[in-house]
Amino acid sequence: MAEKPTHVDSFRVQNDRQRNQTVSTTGCQPFVLPAAESDKLERIIEASPALKKGTHLFHQGDPFMSIFVVRAGTLKTYTVTNEGEEQITGFYFPGEVVALGGIGNDEHPVSAKTLETTTVLEYPYQPLDSLAGQIPNLRTQIVSCMGKEIRDEQQMMLLLSKKTAEQRVATFLYKLSVRFKQRGYSATLFRLSMSRNEISNYLGLAVETVSRIFTRFQKQQLIKVEGKEIEILSLERLYTVSGDEKQSPEQSVQYR
Amino acid sequence: MAEKPTHVDSFRVQNDRQRNQTVSTTGCQPFVLPAAESDKLERIIEASPALKKGTHLFHQGDPFMSIFVVRAGTLKTYTVTNEGEEQITGFYFPGEVVALGGIGNDEHPVSAKTLETTTVLEYPYQPLDSLAGQIPNLRTQIVSCMGKEIRDEQQMMLLLSKKTAEQRVATFLYKLSVRFKQRGYSATLFRLSMSRNEISNYLGLAVETVSRIFTRFQKQQLIKVEGKEIEILSLERLYTVSGDEKQSPEQSVQYR
DNA sequence: CGTCATATTGATACACGTCAAGGCGAGTGG
DNA sequence: CCACTCGCCTTGACGTGTATCAATATGACG
């Protein structure tokens, strides 16, 4: 409702029709199709240039036009309370799909911003949706991505309302580890592309708390922290601390 | 991984092929189609009998087969931490779609349980998805529902990590009001189908806190509480308290 | 090599959880 | 029709996990 500021830091794919250089989607698992169909899909994709740290892919309230897949780098998405408070709703690594919350809405419900130099693929939604009508496989994949987003957010709700600060940080690190491993990187040694501030915001904690827990975990020989470099010394114990471990042989706690 | 208990309280639509009595979807907004196509859709729908309070529609971990639309009554969905803690992830009223988190997954990520006598329509997912291939309009509607679910959950994440107890309760009541109004019921006078316990669980608070805030709001002439009956005396002030109000003419708070 | 953001660490405060004790209403059985 | 019970709700007193405030350290960048 307020006047839209001109987002000088916004990225907009120039819609030049030089769609010859078939974009290589190497390293991106979403939307894998047999060659013939893959070709149709690639015809609608736009590759972004390298976006430097701090660039917005889109702002909350911008008209929803496309979804994006991260090729390299990291993104965060966040909403802003009308009280001006920011809440980070997710971090996105290569191969992950961003902006699904905009589907079925005329505007983006969140902003998306790069945490480091990042490149993305832009999938203009209208053509993508038409294609999805022709290619059942593609439809399934889009819808699956959305389903996963819903499940991830439900997990996050659980974290935010039931877990202690320690469990939150442990969960965060553990899940990062799993994601990195999936992408072929080390599960135990990696670099955090987000600041402590961003971590704390995402986890619903104060920066100081996250900092303290990092050092506490270090003292407990759970992890080794050196600035943004993290080494996980015991994935198992970290998982235990996270509170997600399945335990107690039988606890069919029926709510009533 | 643990042996599945036999859910005696589970509801399963009997798949009898007596699909003559064209199910009336009156009062349900989702999946509205022109007559011809609507007919195809209705052929795959199964109507449930009246499910009494406390019945499970499905349990977390059950194989995902269908999505559901509430016709009458109320449902809650919830996950269980492996520590046995329950977290309610949503309440669903007539016309709303349940189980979207299961799409693209082999099993339901949450359990769904009735809060009162409830009837639902079951949409077996496989046929629904095929139909979505033939009817672009239907595909759009499904995907829109999922988008909305994602957005709602993002809002909830914000609530859980940034809002005070008062703001949470105010938000809860305000949003209920909006939903009731949309369905043609009074926006200011309604009955809570969930217990205080369930409200507090959903909002990430203790029961006592919710109770105290109800009485506090009552003293402030914001609402009138009488057991499960709620009357909202000032929607405007409630909205203000919720913290969602757009305020301060200019606050382009750029995060950095 | 200064400058400014980011991170750590300690001291203190408070919002909300936890514990405990009634109160209230709905269903049940005598 | 009453007494009893059992959930659910409310209210008060108290405890604590984490936020907040403040000071310093560290590191990135021009």
XYZ file of C-alpha atoms (C1' of nucleotides) in Angstrom:
572
model
C 0.000 0.000 0.000
C 2.903 2.319 0.704
C 4.732 3.573 -2.338
C 7.136 1.010 -3.702
C 10.739 2.122 -3.321
C 12.871 1.738 -6.398
C 14.961 -1.299 -5.632
C 18.289 -0.320 -7.023
C 19.754 -3.536 -5.713
C 17.162 -5.662 -7.426
C 18.038 -8.146 -10.069
C 15.871 -8.492 -13.113
C 16.702 -10.923 -15.864
C 16.945 -9.048 -19.095
C 14.542 -10.774 -21.365
C 16.791 -10.748 -24.374
C 15.797 -13.470 -26.755
C 19.299 -14.771 -27.261
C 18.223 -18.132 -26.009
C 20.832 -20.100 -27.858
C 23.389 -20.935 -25.227
C 21.544 -23.889 -23.770
C 21.791 -23.300 -20.074
C 23.593 -26.092 -18.319
C 21.664 -27.181 -15.283
C 24.486 -29.302 -13.989
C 24.273 -29.786 -10.264
C 20.583 -28.960 -10.027
C 18.325 -31.844 -9.219
C 14.938 -30.203 -9.676
C 13.022 -30.663 -12.873
C 14.930 -33.518 -14.417
C 13.308 -34.635 -17.655
C 14.059 -36.876 -20.617
C 16.044 -35.116 -23.311
C 13.203 -34.115 -25.644
C 11.127 -32.550 -22.918
C 14.109 -31.167 -21.110
C 14.748 -29.190 -24.239
C 11.319 -27.567 -24.138
C 11.892 -26.683 -20.533
C 15.263 -25.147 -21.140
C 13.791 -22.923 -23.792
C 11.872 -20.979 -21.183
C 14.637 -20.734 -18.612
C 16.613 -17.565 -18.087
C 20.043 -17.752 -16.507
C 21.046 -14.873 -14.272
C 24.461 -13.271 -14.301
C 26.534 -13.617 -11.151
C 24.676 -11.621 -8.510
C 26.877 -10.166 -5.879
C 26.247 -10.432 -2.174
C 23.279 -8.428 -0.923
C 21.349 -8.393 -4.204
C 17.622 -8.888 -4.050
C 16.107 -11.414 -6.391
C 12.734 -9.967 -5.538
C 11.073 -8.055 -2.737
C 8.055 -8.915 -0.662
C 5.097 -7.407 -2.485
C 6.677 -7.535 -5.938
C 4.401 -9.098 -8.539
C 4.967 -12.833 -8.700
C 6.292 -13.787 -12.128
C 8.845 -16.550 -11.744
C 10.291 -19.178 -9.516
C 14.048 -19.591 -9.234
C 16.522 -22.385 -8.794
C 19.848 -21.664 -7.178
C 22.795 -22.684 -9.348
C 25.622 -21.432 -7.164
C 25.776 -19.455 -3.960
C 23.182 -19.004 -1.236
C 19.934 -17.115 -0.836
C 17.815 -16.243 2.129
C 14.121 -15.434 2.074
C 12.499 -13.273 4.699
C 9.307 -11.479 5.606
C 9.013 -8.172 7.354
C 6.491 -7.620 10.117
C 4.584 -4.424 9.749
C 6.389 -3.491 12.927
C 9.583 -3.587 10.887
C 10.833 -6.846 12.380
C 12.467 -9.170 9.912
C 11.974 -12.901 9.972
C 14.121 -15.147 7.820
C 11.982 -17.982 6.484
C 14.619 -20.038 4.733
C 18.098 -20.466 3.326
C 18.512 -21.873 -0.168
C 21.490 -23.729 -1.602
C 22.329 -24.871 -5.114
C 19.627 -27.034 -6.607
C 16.928 -25.687 -4.325
C 13.826 -23.898 -5.504
C 12.926 -20.432 -4.300
C 9.659 -18.450 -4.420
C 7.166 -21.291 -4.250
C 5.142 -19.272 -1.754
C 4.247 -16.878 -4.543
C 2.384 -19.502 -6.543
C -1.319 -18.810 -6.598
C -0.666 -15.327 -5.309
C -0.244 -12.144 -7.276
C 2.724 -11.020 -5.240
C 5.757 -12.482 -3.523
C 5.025 -13.074 0.163
C 8.730 -12.831 1.032
C 11.882 -11.104 -0.132
C 14.855 -13.061 -1.454
C 18.409 -11.848 -1.077
C 21.819 -13.282 -1.873
C 24.188 -14.066 0.989
C 27.199 -14.280 -1.320
C 27.869 -14.168 -5.021
C 25.072 -16.235 -6.473
C 23.672 -17.317 -9.799
C 20.167 -18.576 -10.361
C 17.955 -19.916 -13.086
C 14.697 -18.101 -13.568
C 11.635 -20.103 -14.547
C 8.903 -17.706 -15.666
C 5.865 -19.185 -14.058
C 3.268 -18.863 -16.802
C 5.234 -20.799 -19.421
C 6.375 -23.242 -16.777
C 2.804 -23.899 -15.776
C 1.745 -24.451 -19.397
C 4.573 -26.887 -19.850
C 3.485 -28.621 -16.682
C 0.162 -29.179 -18.432
C 1.918 -31.019 -21.260
C 4.471 -32.903 -19.207
C 2.960 -34.818 -16.280
C 6.404 -35.576 -15.013
C 7.173 -31.904 -14.692
C 3.890 -31.210 -12.955
C 4.711 -33.892 -10.432
C 8.101 -32.427 -9.780
C 6.841 -28.911 -9.205
C 4.139 -30.090 -6.908
C 6.629 -32.282 -5.046
C 8.869 -29.299 -4.463
C 5.928 -27.441 -3.004
C 5.053 -30.386 -0.813
C 8.583 -30.483 0.482
C 8.476 -26.781 1.242
C 5.301 -27.323 3.257
C 6.872 -30.173 5.206
C 10.043 -28.235 5.877
C 8.048 -25.338 7.205
C 6.054 -27.618 9.462
C 9.305 -28.910 10.880
C 10.374 -25.342 11.407
C 7.170 -24.535 13.268
C 7.884 -27.432 15.560
C 11.405 -26.168 16.135
C 10.234 -22.656 16.871
C 7.565 -23.595 19.328
C 8.936 -26.657 21.088
C 12.707 -26.729 20.968
C 15.226 -25.180 23.337
C 17.962 -22.903 22.066
C 20.485 -25.751 22.116
C 18.185 -28.041 20.201
C 17.562 -25.350 17.613
C 21.210 -24.749 16.928
C 21.950 -28.481 16.856
C 19.060 -29.040 14.456
C 20.257 -26.223 12.257
C 23.783 -27.578 11.992
C 22.641 -31.134 11.538
C 20.276 -30.259 8.730
C 22.903 -28.157 7.014
C 25.208 -31.141 7.192
C 22.622 -33.361 5.535
C 22.013 -30.855 2.788
C 25.684 -30.418 2.037
C 26.200 -34.136 1.950
C 23.319 -34.501 -0.511
C 25.076 -32.094 -2.814
C 28.305 -34.023 -2.637
C 30.092 -31.760 -0.202
C 31.564 -32.764 3.106
C 28.961 -33.472 5.766
C 31.286 -32.519 8.581
C 33.343 -29.602 7.351
C 31.771 -26.570 5.764
C 31.500 -22.839 5.667
C 28.436 -20.961 6.897
C 27.427 -18.464 4.273
C 25.118 -16.682 6.686
C 26.037 -14.454 9.613
C 25.382 -15.300 13.246
C 22.731 -12.637 13.136
C 20.951 -14.392 10.303
C 21.210 -17.747 12.027
C 19.758 -16.355 15.225
C 16.983 -14.602 13.381
C 16.074 -17.770 11.496
C 16.067 -19.825 14.684
C 14.078 -17.317 16.704
C 16.934 -16.552 19.103
C 19.174 -13.650 20.020
C 22.596 -13.440 18.393
C 24.260 -13.721 21.758
C 22.494 -16.975 22.468
C 23.681 -18.533 19.231
C 27.211 -17.350 19.889
C 27.178 -18.789 23.397
C 25.839 -22.113 22.195
C 28.500 -22.347 19.508
C 31.205 -21.952 22.109
C 29.405 -24.337 24.459
C 29.194 -26.984 21.729
C 32.856 -26.422 21.047
C 33.763 -26.984 24.687
C 31.743 -30.192 24.583
C 33.790 -31.355 21.589
C 30.636 -31.439 19.493
C 31.895 -29.039 16.865
C 34.890 -26.922 16.058
C 34.139 -23.317 15.210
C 36.461 -20.904 13.539
C 34.534 -17.906 12.358
C 32.318 -19.169 9.580
C 34.148 -22.458 9.244
C 32.391 -25.274 11.046
C 33.613 -28.762 11.641
C 31.207 -31.242 13.114
C 33.108 -33.602 15.386
C 30.232 -35.920 16.142
C 27.232 -35.979 13.871
C 25.638 -38.586 16.077
C 25.827 -36.592 19.257
C 24.714 -33.488 17.402
C 21.671 -35.369 16.205
C 20.958 -36.525 19.720
C 21.118 -32.982 21.013
C 18.791 -31.798 18.233
C 15.900 -33.663 19.816
C 14.847 -35.244 16.522
C 16.209 -38.627 17.416
C 13.679 -41.377 17.491
C 13.821 -42.908 20.912
C 11.855 -44.953 23.431
C 10.749 -48.184 21.697
C 7.076 -47.513 22.240
C 5.383 -44.226 22.895
C 2.110 -44.213 21.018
C 1.165 -41.049 22.872
C -2.361 -40.568 21.698
C -3.426 -36.995 22.162
C -6.762 -36.566 23.909
C 10.286 -47.641 11.532
C 8.451 -48.740 14.675
C 5.584 -51.127 14.194
C 2.461 -49.311 13.131
C -0.257 -49.516 15.775
C -3.677 -50.468 14.513
C -5.540 -47.211 14.516
C -8.943 -48.259 15.649
C -10.045 -44.666 15.644
C -8.975 -44.147 12.077
C -11.400 -43.333 9.372
C -11.077 -44.992 6.000
C -13.458 -44.225 3.207
C -14.990 -47.452 2.030
C -14.266 -47.568 -1.642
C -17.656 -48.830 -2.680
C -18.324 -48.022 -6.308
C -21.798 -46.700 -5.661
C -20.770 -43.362 -7.029
C -24.200 -42.301 -8.135
C -25.288 -39.900 -5.460
C -23.417 -36.912 -6.864
C -21.737 -35.446 -3.828
C -22.887 -31.938 -3.182
C -19.906 -29.712 -2.578
C -22.048 -26.823 -1.478
C -20.186 -24.490 0.788
C -16.755 -25.580 -0.368
C -14.860 -23.108 -2.443
C -11.889 -25.198 -3.521
C -11.813 -26.776 -6.926
C -14.633 -24.908 -8.596
C -14.972 -25.944 -12.224
C -17.392 -25.506 -15.101
C -20.174 -28.105 -15.077
C -18.691 -30.606 -17.548
C -15.357 -30.799 -15.839
C -16.818 -30.532 -12.400
C -18.616 -33.747 -13.231
C -15.361 -35.566 -13.961
C -13.962 -34.314 -10.708
C -16.924 -35.394 -8.674
C -16.650 -38.876 -10.051
C -13.429 -39.417 -8.149
C -14.514 -37.856 -4.887
C -15.489 -39.896 -1.891
C -17.695 -38.390 0.803
C -17.057 -39.470 4.353
C -19.763 -40.273 6.855
C -20.054 -38.013 9.881
C -16.864 -38.556 11.854
C -17.254 -38.045 15.524
C -14.958 -35.982 17.665
C -11.504 -37.424 18.140
C -11.420 -39.497 14.945
C -8.222 -39.583 12.971
C -8.421 -38.947 9.265
C -4.882 -40.228 8.976
C -1.802 -40.586 11.132
C 1.677 -39.248 10.653
C 3.571 -41.907 8.749
C 0.504 -43.396 7.051
C 0.960 -43.803 3.295
C -0.180 -40.706 1.485
C -3.122 -41.511 -0.772
C -5.555 -38.617 -0.714
C -6.104 -35.029 0.157
C -9.251 -33.956 1.966
C -11.600 -31.012 1.983
C -13.568 -30.249 5.103
C -17.318 -30.078 4.478
C -18.489 -29.526 8.025
C -16.788 -29.469 11.389
C -13.152 -28.819 12.266
C -9.871 -30.670 11.970
C -6.472 -30.162 13.472
C -3.198 -31.433 12.057
C -0.188 -32.106 14.246
C 3.263 -33.606 14.270
C 4.855 -35.491 17.102
C 8.456 -34.873 18.070
C 10.435 -38.020 18.584
C 10.564 -36.853 22.158
C 6.811 -37.355 22.262
C 5.977 -33.640 22.181
C 2.997 -32.762 20.042
C 2.869 -29.693 17.848
C -0.355 -28.631 16.213
C 0.396 -27.310 12.742
C -3.029 -26.118 11.709
C -6.769 -25.958 12.188
C -9.039 -26.563 9.218
C -12.573 -25.316 8.688
C -15.183 -26.099 6.030
C -13.893 -25.484 2.538
C -10.262 -25.832 3.525
C -7.900 -28.426 2.146
C -6.012 -30.824 4.389
C -2.965 -33.024 3.774
C -1.154 -30.951 1.172
C 2.102 -31.639 2.991
C 1.889 -35.236 1.880
C 2.110 -34.407 -1.807
C 5.373 -35.563 -3.284
C 5.969 -37.701 -0.227
C 5.131 -41.326 0.311
C 3.727 -40.736 3.757
C 1.731 -38.137 5.653
C 4.051 -35.800 7.554
C 1.331 -34.989 10.085
C -1.691 -36.555 11.726
C -5.193 -35.159 11.225
C -7.897 -35.432 13.858
C -11.428 -34.122 14.199
C -12.205 -31.577 16.911
C -15.933 -32.156 16.675
C -18.303 -34.109 14.492
C -16.922 -33.586 11.017
C -17.493 -34.661 7.450
C -14.941 -34.461 4.680
C -14.559 -35.104 0.998
C -11.714 -37.379 0.035
C -9.845 -36.697 -3.193
C -7.689 -39.714 -4.021
C -4.504 -38.096 -5.172
C -3.574 -40.213 -8.166
C -6.830 -39.680 -10.067
C -6.884 -36.069 -8.948
C -3.424 -35.536 -10.354
C -4.373 -37.151 -13.676
C -7.385 -34.917 -13.905
C -5.153 -31.963 -13.144
C -3.248 -32.938 -16.280
C -6.392 -32.615 -18.367
C -7.878 -29.565 -16.685
C -5.459 -26.638 -16.422
C -7.903 -24.802 -14.249
C -7.854 -27.602 -11.704
C -4.076 -27.768 -11.732
C -3.953 -24.071 -11.004
C -6.346 -24.441 -8.122
C -4.445 -27.273 -6.486
C -1.172 -25.490 -6.822
C -2.743 -22.304 -5.480
C -3.929 -24.136 -2.403
C -0.408 -25.360 -1.826
C 0.971 -21.868 -2.301
C -1.457 -20.581 0.261
C -0.438 -23.279 2.704
C 3.190 -22.243 2.275
C 2.350 -18.590 2.870
C 0.246 -19.373 5.918
C 3.051 -21.392 7.406
C 5.520 -18.587 6.788
C 3.201 -16.263 8.667
C 3.090 -18.792 11.449
C 6.875 -18.970 11.601
C 6.924 -15.234 12.002
C 4.376 -15.445 14.782
C 6.274 -18.157 16.593
C 9.614 -16.485 16.512
C 8.835 -12.795 16.752
C 5.523 -12.218 18.460
C 4.737 -11.859 22.139
C 2.111 -13.999 23.807
C -0.454 -11.199 23.535
C 0.264 -10.674 19.877
C -0.064 -14.385 19.203
C -3.448 -14.682 20.827
C -4.677 -11.509 19.146
C -3.447 -12.760 15.781
C -5.131 -16.085 16.346
C -8.487 -14.545 17.152
C -8.265 -11.995 14.377
C -7.471 -14.592 11.746
C -10.266 -16.839 12.966
C -12.581 -13.897 12.620
C -11.500 -13.335 9.036
C -11.944 -16.977 8.163
C -15.410 -17.154 9.673
C -16.447 -14.023 7.885
C -15.238 -15.463 4.567
C -17.503 -18.432 5.121
C -20.483 -16.196 5.773
C -20.500 -16.499 9.540
C -20.289 -13.696 12.017
C -16.861 -12.115 12.219
C -17.346 -11.059 15.808
C -19.292 -13.807 17.513
C -18.257 -17.426 17.253
C -17.513 -20.622 19.056
C -14.015 -22.028 19.407
C -14.069 -25.669 18.433
C -10.627 -26.252 19.938
C -9.672 -26.386 23.601
C -7.448 -23.868 25.349
C -4.833 -26.556 25.422
C -4.926 -26.873 21.656
C -4.812 -23.139 21.173
C -1.797 -22.813 23.428
C -0.034 -25.693 21.739
C -0.649 -24.196 18.310
C 0.604 -20.794 19.414
C 3.674 -22.123 21.181
C 2.489 -21.021 24.632
C 1.451 -22.590 27.922
C -2.264 -23.091 28.557
C -2.088 -20.810 31.549
C -0.701 -18.010 29.435
C -3.540 -18.248 26.945
C -6.071 -18.313 29.739
C -4.558 -15.267 31.387
C -4.484 -13.349 28.130
C -8.121 -14.161 27.431
C -9.125 -12.676 30.746
C -6.773 -9.728 30.241
C -8.309 -9.007 26.837
C -11.712 -9.257 28.433
C -10.807 -6.715 31.095
C -9.570 -4.430 28.334
C -12.969 -4.715 26.634
C -11.312 -6.246 23.604
C -13.306 -9.450 23.681
C -15.972 -11.173 25.699
C -15.201 -14.755 26.674
C -17.680 -17.263 27.940
C -16.135 -20.692 27.786
C -15.782 -21.480 24.118
C -18.001 -18.627 23.019
C -16.028 -15.606 21.903
C -17.304 -12.189 21.057
C -14.883 -9.721 19.578
C -15.750 -6.259 20.820
C -13.247 -4.375 18.711
C -11.777 -6.001 15.653
C -9.709 -2.909 15.019
C -8.031 -2.859 18.380
C -7.531 -6.608 18.214
C -5.770 -6.151 14.908
C -3.611 -3.421 16.376
C -2.600 -5.663 19.241
C -1.779 -8.495 16.820
C 1.195 -6.550 15.515
C 0.267 -7.142 11.889
C -0.986 -3.644 11.383
C 0.835 -1.678 8.754
C 2.130 1.403 10.434
C 4.751 4.139 10.238
C 4.389 5.785 6.806
C 7.939 4.981 5.802
C 10.083 2.196 7.113
C 12.078 0.749 4.252
C 14.207 -1.046 6.813
C 16.796 -2.627 4.601
C 18.420 -5.543 6.342
C 22.189 -5.680 6.091
C 45.943 0.724 9.083
C 41.832 3.017 10.451
C 36.857 2.161 10.265
C 32.765 -0.216 10.809
C 30.231 -4.439 10.962
C 30.229 -8.769 13.221
C 31.249 -11.793 17.062
C 32.085 -12.980 21.725
C 31.515 -12.692 26.682
C 29.604 -11.134 31.101
C 25.919 -9.015 34.097
C 21.172 -8.242 34.714
C 16.119 -8.325 33.702
C 11.833 -10.080 32.374
C 8.265 -12.729 29.807
C 6.585 -16.728 30.089
C 6.790 -21.568 31.809
C 6.022 -24.515 35.672
C 3.926 -25.897 39.853
C 0.038 -25.940 42.772
C -4.600 -25.077 44.169
C -9.191 -24.332 43.425
C -13.476 -23.601 40.398
C -16.695 -24.730 36.957
C -19.388 -27.484 33.873
C -20.844 -31.938 31.749
C -21.790 -36.529 32.019
C -22.981 -40.685 35.091
C -25.043 -43.492 38.433
C -27.676 -44.100 42.497
C -32.591 -34.748 41.400
C -28.620 -34.822 43.718
C -23.816 -36.297 44.601
C -19.780 -37.681 42.448
C -16.280 -37.622 39.248
C -13.374 -36.115 35.704
C -11.733 -32.875 32.323
C -10.958 -28.392 31.391
C -10.214 -23.839 32.711
C -8.653 -20.120 35.669
C -5.746 -17.812 39.034
C -1.735 -17.103 41.995
C 3.208 -17.742 43.429
C 7.557 -18.786 41.934
C 11.519 -20.227 38.871
C 14.286 -20.014 34.722
C 15.794 -19.793 29.892
C 16.765 -16.592 27.084
C 16.582 -11.591 25.839
C 18.671 -7.324 26.648
C 22.240 -4.238 27.717
C 27.023 -3.178 27.764
C 31.821 -3.712 26.912
C 35.436 -5.641 24.308
C 37.484 -8.415 20.678
C 37.941 -9.777 16.029
C 37.855 -9.409 11.378
C 36.746 -7.486 6.609
C 37.506 -3.924 3.545
C 38.771 0.361 1.351
